Amino acid sequence: MSHQTVIVLDFGGQYNQLIARRIRECGVYCEVKPHTTPLAQLKAMNPIGIVFTGGPGSVYLEDSPQVDRDIFTWGVPILGICYGCQLMAHALGGLVTPAQDDAAREYGKTPTWYDTSCKLFQGLPGQGVSWMSHGDYMARVPEGFALTARSGSCPNVAIADEARGFYGVQFHPEVNHTEHGLAMIRNFLYAVCGARGDWTMGDYKKTAIAQVREQIGSGRVLLALSGGVDSSVVAALLAEAVGRQLTCVFVDHGLMRLNEGDEVEAAFSRWDINFIRVDAESRFLLRLAGVEEPERKRKLIGEEFIRVFEEQAKQVGAVDFLAQGTIYPDIIESGAGSAAVIKSHHNVGGLPDYVDFKQIVEPLRLLFKDEVRQLGRELGLPEYLVSRQPFPGPGLAIRIIGDVTKEKADMLRQADFIFREELARAGADKALNQYFAVLTNTRSVGVMGDGRTYDYTLALRAVTTSDFMTADWARIPYEVLDKISVRIVNEVRGVNRIVYDITSKPPATIEWE
Ligand code: XMP
């Protein structure tokens, strides 16, 4: 099935991926392209509309990102956001200047009034808050454009030439701070570009399966399955598409959460594929024995993983394809300047050196994370796999402070399970983005029954975050924390004290190591 496409033309703004995600949320497929992409290439994509993103530049400066002027005579609707709006105004004969005073240099949440007879704002309340972040000002708008929104200090917050399908907004409709922002994007897509809303994960599943079948033919595919969302969804897609031509190697390093290895294996038992589960716990623990330094732990685990995988790959023999769980945010090219960096090969680093294969298959390379989860659901993967929180590659090894032993790993696994179970029972897990237990290297005196104990202190960590770059510690209700504490101390031998981590990131990190 072919679907309609919108192009997000990237001028280097910080919210560009968010724009693309919002468009896809509205059921319309889109791709992010650098602003330097030749017009012929954009035309070949046959888009129904184009969005110019924001960007750090100033359109009147010579070295600022520009656009091929012929884009404006092509006949495709354009929505310009912030820099994109100014660029359109500048290119079509308007005048953009540095804002003369602070009032015109708007930043933050700004009360805004909309002309709801404009297609972009139809069906919206006439007033709302919009998120501004611009230092330039449209002193004169181009001929043919009407002013369609204003703020207290700025009469031309939005402009429109409805005959040509050109719209521009100085604010950012893609961020949540802009009330009705999503409705504006939806209006652009459906009322202006004539979108049909033909981008659904159910349809995409069929397309992706057909594409993968075509690419792989009768070839053999190898996948390193970690049990994380991305590799699990790749595995399910390939299982559905090519069945026994797929070999999944799942390395169980013994540092997973309770029952995790079994759950991953169970999730794939419904497909007839070659599923190799390698129980490598003792190998990993041996390598880690006596190692206390976090970075050293990471390095050893990474190396050992490669070794185990390599051995398995050798046994499987030559394969035609190596599958990777690369997702769209990994490959989007930066639109900032001519030195566009493609990050696509971060994910692939290392592997090709020691696995005998001809080509890479990356069936998720056009999907955002939330779409990957949705595709996983469509493919019938259990919810605990598709909605799971991030789990670091080195696993519990970096949640056991100091040296790692099997006893400590078992203790932590059990405590972590209780923590997660009680959070779920209280319904408190939904609001959290990551939560886990940490076994500290501190022991303290306690009293249990009539006896004195000298056992480990266990820390609980729960955070809310949207990007994992910054995070806030979660305000879990005291009663829930109390229940968790009582259960862990009673049920997990070797732990006699529970603390809750109330540090945000920064200054702390999410993990303890
Ligand atoms: P920090 O601790 O840096 O963590 O605030 C941010 C996010 O990254 C995850 N994380 C890792 N993931 N290998 C991974 O695959 C690692 O070595 C690693 N260290 C941290 C962490 O769980 C959090 O989601």
XYZ file of C-alpha atoms and ligand atoms in Angstrom:
537
model
C 0.000 0.000 0.000
C 1.357 3.407 -0.819
C 0.589 6.222 1.574
C 0.537 9.972 1.372
C 3.706 11.722 2.483
C 4.472 15.035 4.119
C 8.027 16.351 4.099
C 9.443 18.031 7.187
C 12.194 20.236 5.811
C 14.768 20.569 8.542
C 16.429 23.911 9.221
C 18.178 22.735 12.362
C 15.615 23.511 15.050
C 15.483 21.619 18.301
C 11.896 20.383 17.943
C 12.136 18.944 14.452
C 11.654 15.327 15.360
C 8.727 16.354 17.475
C 7.067 17.945 14.449
C 7.461 14.689 12.545
C 6.055 12.682 15.433
C 3.040 14.964 15.714
C 2.295 14.598 12.005
C 2.455 10.831 12.278
C 0.254 10.959 15.380
C -2.305 12.591 13.114
C -2.199 9.482 10.905
C -0.069 10.961 8.128
C 3.310 9.600 7.085
C 6.173 12.062 6.996
C 9.905 12.117 6.594
C 12.457 14.629 7.838
C 14.793 15.878 5.118
C 17.688 18.335 5.410
C 16.942 21.725 3.891
C 19.810 21.107 1.484
C 17.943 18.250 -0.212
C 17.656 19.097 -3.946
C 14.165 20.128 -4.982
C 14.027 17.371 -7.611
C 14.505 14.829 -4.848
C 11.708 16.360 -2.794
C 9.453 16.364 -5.846
C 10.184 12.704 -6.452
C 8.654 11.989 -3.044
C 5.378 13.427 -4.297
C 4.401 15.002 -0.963
C 0.965 16.381 -0.173
C 2.505 19.131 1.943
C 5.735 20.489 3.358
C 6.574 21.836 6.807
C 9.522 24.184 7.205
C 10.916 23.691 10.693
C 12.333 26.206 13.100
C 16.051 26.761 13.273
C 18.703 28.804 15.050
C 19.494 31.059 12.064
C 18.338 34.547 11.086
C 16.957 34.612 7.555
C 18.501 37.978 6.655
C 22.047 36.764 7.330
C 23.937 35.545 4.309
C 25.051 32.206 5.692
C 21.651 31.269 7.078
C 19.953 28.115 5.746
C 17.970 28.902 2.618
C 15.599 27.062 0.360
C 15.284 26.672 -3.395
C 12.852 29.473 -4.344
C 11.172 27.230 -6.908
C 9.593 25.393 -4.013
C 7.062 28.252 -3.864
C 5.873 27.783 -7.462
C 5.554 24.010 -7.205
C 1.977 24.163 -5.944
C 2.415 22.163 -2.738
C 1.041 23.610 0.539
C 3.660 24.810 3.013
C 3.505 25.410 6.743
C 6.413 27.440 8.078
C 7.152 27.227 11.784
C 9.213 29.971 13.479
C 12.382 30.219 11.359
C 10.433 28.419 8.623
C 7.762 31.119 8.763
C 10.326 33.890 8.575
C 12.123 32.163 5.733
C 8.916 31.969 3.737
C 8.156 35.631 4.439
C 11.686 36.660 3.492
C 11.720 34.585 0.296
C 8.363 35.893 -0.868
C 9.209 39.576 -0.497
C 8.470 40.313 3.161
C 10.911 41.949 5.546
C 12.359 40.162 8.557
C 14.466 42.142 11.001
C 15.960 41.645 14.453
C 13.305 42.458 17.041
C 13.929 45.996 18.244
C 12.696 45.619 21.746
C 12.169 42.877 24.259
C 8.441 42.815 23.737
C 8.814 41.764 20.100
C 11.503 39.220 20.953
C 9.045 36.761 22.392
C 9.913 33.762 24.474
C 7.766 31.335 26.386
C 4.049 30.939 26.902
C 2.263 33.792 25.208
C -1.475 34.559 25.095
C -2.445 34.540 21.418
C -5.605 35.421 19.481
C -6.489 33.471 16.350
C -8.584 34.272 13.300
C -10.687 31.122 13.200
C -11.830 31.792 9.642
C -8.281 30.815 8.608
C -8.123 27.098 7.734
C -5.200 26.580 10.080
C -7.246 27.709 13.078
C -10.696 26.520 12.091
C -12.699 24.903 14.862
C -10.370 26.280 17.559
C -11.225 28.713 20.332
C -10.306 32.255 19.326
C -7.714 32.522 22.054
C -5.089 30.300 23.600
C -1.545 30.126 24.855
C 1.218 29.553 22.317
C 4.890 28.756 22.852
C 7.175 31.359 21.340
C 10.901 31.291 20.941
C 12.088 33.820 18.405
C 14.342 36.855 18.322
C 13.401 38.074 14.832
C 10.363 39.944 13.747
C 8.398 40.121 10.483
C 8.371 43.881 9.911
C 6.492 43.488 6.632
C 4.624 40.432 5.446
C 4.730 39.443 1.779
C 2.069 40.424 -0.701
C -0.968 38.158 -0.728
C -0.605 37.203 2.926
C -3.135 38.007 5.625
C -2.400 38.313 9.331
C -4.226 35.466 11.062
C -3.039 35.539 14.661
C -1.680 38.127 17.061
C -0.261 38.362 20.543
C -0.268 41.281 22.974
C 2.967 42.644 21.525
C 2.980 41.300 17.998
C 0.310 41.774 15.328
C 1.655 39.097 12.979
C 2.083 35.917 14.963
C 0.623 33.951 12.048
C 0.325 34.672 8.343
C -1.554 32.943 5.570
C -1.939 33.047 1.831
C -4.824 30.636 1.593
C -5.009 30.748 -2.205
C -1.519 29.304 -2.490
C -1.805 27.111 0.632
C 1.019 28.928 2.454
C 0.809 29.273 6.227
C 3.320 30.545 8.740
C 3.360 30.667 12.525
C 5.961 32.348 14.708
C 5.232 29.951 17.571
C 5.735 26.214 17.922
C 2.493 24.249 17.476
C 4.383 20.959 17.975
C 5.217 21.511 21.655
C 2.718 20.697 24.368
C 2.921 24.211 25.785
C 1.007 25.452 22.754
C -2.675 24.899 23.452
C -4.469 23.377 20.438
C -1.103 22.989 18.650
C -1.916 19.464 17.539
C -5.281 20.657 16.209
C -3.454 23.261 14.099
C -1.146 20.616 12.662
C -4.162 18.424 11.996
C -5.901 21.310 10.241
C -2.886 21.863 8.022
C -2.794 18.182 7.115
C -6.494 17.533 6.621
C -8.056 20.893 5.717
C -5.163 22.267 3.678
C -3.198 19.302 2.285
C -6.143 16.941 1.847
C -4.689 14.156 3.993
C -6.667 10.940 4.181
C -5.059 9.657 7.379
C -3.694 6.526 5.723
C -0.746 5.970 8.074
C -1.709 3.307 10.597
C 0.481 0.664 12.164
C -1.955 -2.041 11.076
C -1.370 -1.116 7.444
C 2.300 -0.521 8.011
C 2.660 -4.027 9.383
C 1.446 -5.486 6.088
C 3.691 -3.203 4.033
C 6.725 -3.900 6.190
C 6.208 -7.656 6.041
C 5.923 -7.527 2.247
C 9.035 -5.338 1.974
C 11.090 -7.550 4.248
C 10.015 -10.644 2.303
C 11.086 -9.021 -0.908
C 14.441 -7.922 0.481
C 15.270 -11.239 2.079
C 13.908 -13.582 -0.576
C 15.041 -17.046 0.395
C 18.063 -15.723 2.329
C 18.938 -16.345 5.956
C 18.821 -13.655 8.625
C 20.588 -13.368 11.952
C 19.449 -11.130 14.809
C 20.926 -10.416 18.223
C 17.814 -10.277 20.382
C 18.293 -8.367 23.624
C 14.729 -8.461 24.833
C 14.472 -4.673 24.566
C 11.586 -3.144 22.624
C 13.402 -2.517 19.342
C 15.093 -5.867 18.871
C 11.945 -7.676 20.024
C 9.813 -5.919 17.443
C 12.368 -6.608 14.705
C 12.337 -10.267 15.735
C 8.540 -10.440 15.634
C 8.377 -8.742 12.252
C 10.983 -11.017 10.732
C 9.402 -14.059 12.367
C 6.106 -13.150 10.760
C 7.724 -12.397 7.402
C 10.298 -15.125 6.921
C 9.788 -17.675 9.727
C 12.535 -20.271 9.840
C 14.889 -18.235 7.702
C 15.373 -16.208 10.889
C 17.801 -17.103 13.649
C 17.568 -15.085 16.860
C 20.426 -15.260 19.299
C 19.372 -14.247 22.770
C 22.335 -13.969 25.125
C 21.205 -14.346 28.716
C 24.059 -12.816 30.691
C 22.491 -13.667 34.028
C 22.079 -9.995 34.864
C 18.486 -9.655 33.751
C 15.520 -8.938 35.947
C 13.542 -11.759 37.537
C 11.973 -14.115 34.959
C 13.007 -11.824 32.114
C 14.849 -14.435 30.091
C 11.908 -16.840 30.301
C 9.462 -14.105 29.373
C 11.410 -13.184 26.262
C 11.659 -16.807 25.239
C 7.944 -17.345 25.864
C 7.002 -14.308 23.797
C 8.645 -15.843 20.743
C 7.463 -19.416 21.242
C 4.441 -18.800 19.023
C 6.616 -18.369 15.943
C 8.449 -21.134 14.169
C 11.924 -19.612 14.081
C 15.396 -20.659 15.124
C 15.596 -19.296 18.634
C 18.912 -19.755 20.368
C 19.031 -18.847 24.033
C 22.535 -18.866 25.382
C 22.808 -19.273 29.112
C 26.023 -17.379 29.690
C 25.564 -16.402 33.342
C 28.645 -18.133 34.659
C 30.873 -16.729 31.908
C 29.765 -13.195 32.619
C 30.051 -13.558 36.386
C 33.516 -14.959 35.996
C 34.607 -11.998 33.903
C 33.076 -9.601 36.413
C 34.525 -11.198 39.533
C 36.171 -8.583 41.716
C 35.501 -5.736 39.256
C 34.155 -2.651 41.020
C 34.615 0.191 38.573
C 31.409 0.932 36.579
C 33.027 1.697 33.229
C 35.150 -1.405 33.490
C 32.016 -3.470 34.127
C 30.394 -2.000 31.043
C 33.424 -2.697 28.897
C 33.816 -6.281 30.071
C 30.152 -7.038 29.529
C 30.230 -5.504 26.050
C 33.292 -7.538 25.117
C 31.932 -10.751 26.509
C 28.648 -10.195 24.714
C 30.456 -9.878 21.402
C 32.424 -13.032 22.093
C 29.339 -15.079 22.912
C 27.462 -13.732 19.924
C 30.424 -14.395 17.652
C 30.621 -18.013 18.751
C 26.953 -18.487 18.031
C 27.204 -16.742 14.692
C 30.023 -19.082 13.706
C 27.865 -22.068 14.504
C 24.986 -20.679 12.510
C 27.375 -20.225 9.600
C 27.205 -17.717 6.789
C 24.000 -15.721 6.698
C 22.792 -13.346 4.046
C 21.461 -10.651 6.343
C 22.166 -9.212 9.736
C 19.066 -7.583 11.248
C 19.329 -4.411 13.334
C 16.828 -2.556 15.487
C 17.822 0.897 14.210
C 14.944 3.360 14.581
C 14.176 6.670 12.894
C 15.693 9.023 15.497
C 19.007 7.188 14.934
C 19.113 8.000 11.249
C 17.547 11.423 10.850
C 20.103 13.655 9.262
C 20.798 16.926 10.940
C 19.628 19.884 8.932
C 22.035 22.216 10.655
C 24.412 23.495 8.049
C 26.155 21.676 5.251
C 28.072 19.379 7.554
C 24.997 17.198 7.917
C 25.838 14.308 10.168
C 24.198 10.970 9.637
C 24.058 9.049 12.880
C 22.725 5.845 11.368
C 25.707 3.694 12.015
C 25.926 4.090 15.738
C 23.763 1.054 16.120
C 25.673 -1.017 13.673
C 29.109 -0.278 15.086
C 31.252 -3.333 15.656
C 28.947 -6.141 14.658
C 29.744 -6.409 10.969
C 33.413 -7.106 11.692
C 32.903 -10.549 13.024
C 29.661 -11.809 11.542
C 29.696 -13.244 8.060
C 26.812 -11.533 6.290
C 26.119 -9.651 3.063
C 23.554 -7.008 3.925
C 21.853 -5.298 6.811
C 18.084 -5.370 7.329
C 16.695 -2.498 9.374
C 12.921 -2.804 9.196
C 12.260 -0.133 11.858
C 14.448 2.538 10.349
C 11.513 4.803 9.531
C 9.663 4.462 12.827
C 9.624 6.509 15.993
C 9.735 4.708 19.319
C 5.997 4.990 19.983
C 5.334 3.604 16.504
C 7.705 0.705 17.173
C 5.667 -0.133 20.276
C 2.435 0.065 18.295
C 3.847 -2.176 15.577
C 4.862 -4.643 18.294
C 1.265 -4.739 19.502
C 0.000 -5.266 15.958
C 2.396 -8.182 15.651
C 0.979 -9.730 18.795
C 3.883 -9.200 21.168
C 2.823 -9.119 24.820
C 2.357 -5.741 26.465
C 5.158 -6.344 28.982
C 7.605 -6.449 26.091
C 6.302 -3.545 24.008
C 5.754 -1.099 26.825
C 8.757 -2.017 28.896
C 10.922 0.663 30.399
C 14.504 1.042 29.231
C 16.882 -1.481 30.721
C 20.607 -0.887 30.366
C 22.626 -3.335 28.284
C 24.951 -4.200 31.207
C 21.828 -5.010 33.224
C 21.963 -5.489 36.963
C 25.765 -5.321 36.948
C 25.548 -1.528 37.083
C 22.843 -1.653 39.759
C 25.011 -3.654 42.103
C 27.463 -1.171 43.531
C 30.893 -2.648 43.888
C 31.715 -6.200 42.892
C 29.042 -8.380 41.329
C 28.246 -11.844 42.644
C 25.440 -14.278 41.967
C 24.150 -13.884 45.525
C 23.927 -10.133 45.134
C 22.303 -10.435 41.721
C 19.664 -12.791 43.144
C 19.009 -10.477 46.085
C 18.619 -7.475 43.825
C 16.435 -9.358 41.352
C 14.033 -10.340 44.096
C 13.870 -6.850 45.621
C 13.458 -5.233 42.218
C 10.607 -7.599 41.439
C 8.780 -6.668 44.648
C 9.282 -2.980 43.912
C 7.804 -3.344 40.447
C 4.999 -5.600 41.583
C 3.840 -3.242 44.331
C 4.052 -0.193 42.079
C 1.871 -1.964 39.538
C -0.572 -3.059 42.215
C -0.935 0.503 43.439
C -1.307 1.718 39.840
C 1.656 4.008 40.451
C 3.789 2.552 37.649
C 1.912 4.246 34.796
C 3.164 7.685 35.703
C 6.802 6.559 35.931
C 9.279 6.365 33.090
C 11.900 4.247 34.800
C 12.082 2.569 38.184
C 14.336 -0.035 39.689
C 16.182 -1.154 42.785
C 19.886 -0.671 43.430
C 21.941 -2.823 45.777
C 24.288 -0.455 47.536
C 27.610 -1.582 48.880
C 26.722 -0.355 52.341
C 25.789 -2.600 55.199
C 24.219 -1.436 58.398
C 23.011 -2.776 61.702
C 19.427 -3.826 62.120
C 17.313 -5.832 64.451
C 15.062 -8.658 63.387
C 13.169 -10.749 65.894
C 15.540 -10.957 68.795
C 18.644 -10.852 66.745
C 21.019 -8.279 65.419
C 21.537 -8.126 61.668
C 24.313 -6.580 59.645
C 22.925 -6.527 56.123
C 22.778 -4.551 52.894
C 21.025 -1.275 52.275
C 18.853 -1.312 49.187
C 17.977 1.876 47.317
C 14.810 2.432 45.319
C 14.932 4.741 42.303
C 11.955 5.993 40.301
C 11.962 8.883 37.854
C 9.748 10.759 35.472
C 11.349 12.047 32.304
C 10.538 12.617 28.667
C 14.006 12.279 27.205
C 16.169 10.576 29.871
C 18.610 13.487 29.543
C 16.994 15.176 32.494
C 14.744 13.505 35.033
C 12.831 14.258 38.176
C 12.570 11.862 41.111
C 9.066 10.507 41.367
C 6.764 11.400 44.237
C 5.581 7.886 45.035
C 2.975 7.915 47.821
C 4.426 7.132 51.260
C 1.968 4.272 51.807
C 3.201 2.559 48.675
C 6.842 3.079 49.652
C 6.049 1.747 53.094
C 4.498 -1.419 51.749
C 7.435 -1.998 49.418
C 9.937 -1.459 52.220
C 8.189 -3.861 54.577
C 7.903 -6.540 51.929
C 11.511 -6.319 50.758
C 12.982 -6.447 54.238
C 10.755 -9.375 55.146
C 11.166 -11.338 51.956
C 14.687 -10.681 50.741
C 17.364 -12.203 52.915
C 20.425 -10.053 53.244
C 18.624 -6.699 53.029
C 17.676 -4.892 56.249
C 17.338 -1.240 55.204
C 15.568 0.572 52.370
C 16.255 4.108 51.180
C 14.498 6.107 48.487
C 16.575 8.208 46.079
C 15.258 11.789 46.003
C 17.801 13.251 43.602
C 16.921 14.576 40.186
C 19.079 14.438 37.049
C 21.121 16.603 36.964
C 22.935 16.630 39.339
C 22.567 12.852 39.721
C 22.153 10.386 36.867
C 19.267 7.948 36.613
C 21.414 4.887 37.204
C 23.757 4.784 40.164
C 26.706 3.622 38.105
P 21.846 7.837 33.204
O 22.215 6.905 34.304
O 23.021 8.217 32.356
O 20.894 6.978 32.254
O 21.050 9.006 33.657
C 20.117 7.477 31.184
C 19.415 6.303 30.529
O 20.367 5.435 29.909
C 20.288 4.134 30.461
N 21.662 3.626 30.585
C 22.199 2.683 29.806
N 21.686 1.992 28.777
N 23.736 0.838 28.515
C 22.460 1.063 28.140
O 22.001 0.377 27.212
C 24.342 1.500 29.543
O 25.508 1.273 29.856
C 23.512 2.472 30.215
N 23.745 3.312 31.244
C 22.589 4.020 31.453
C 19.598 4.302 31.794
O 18.938 3.108 32.200
C 18.649 5.440 31.520
O 17.466 4.983 30.874
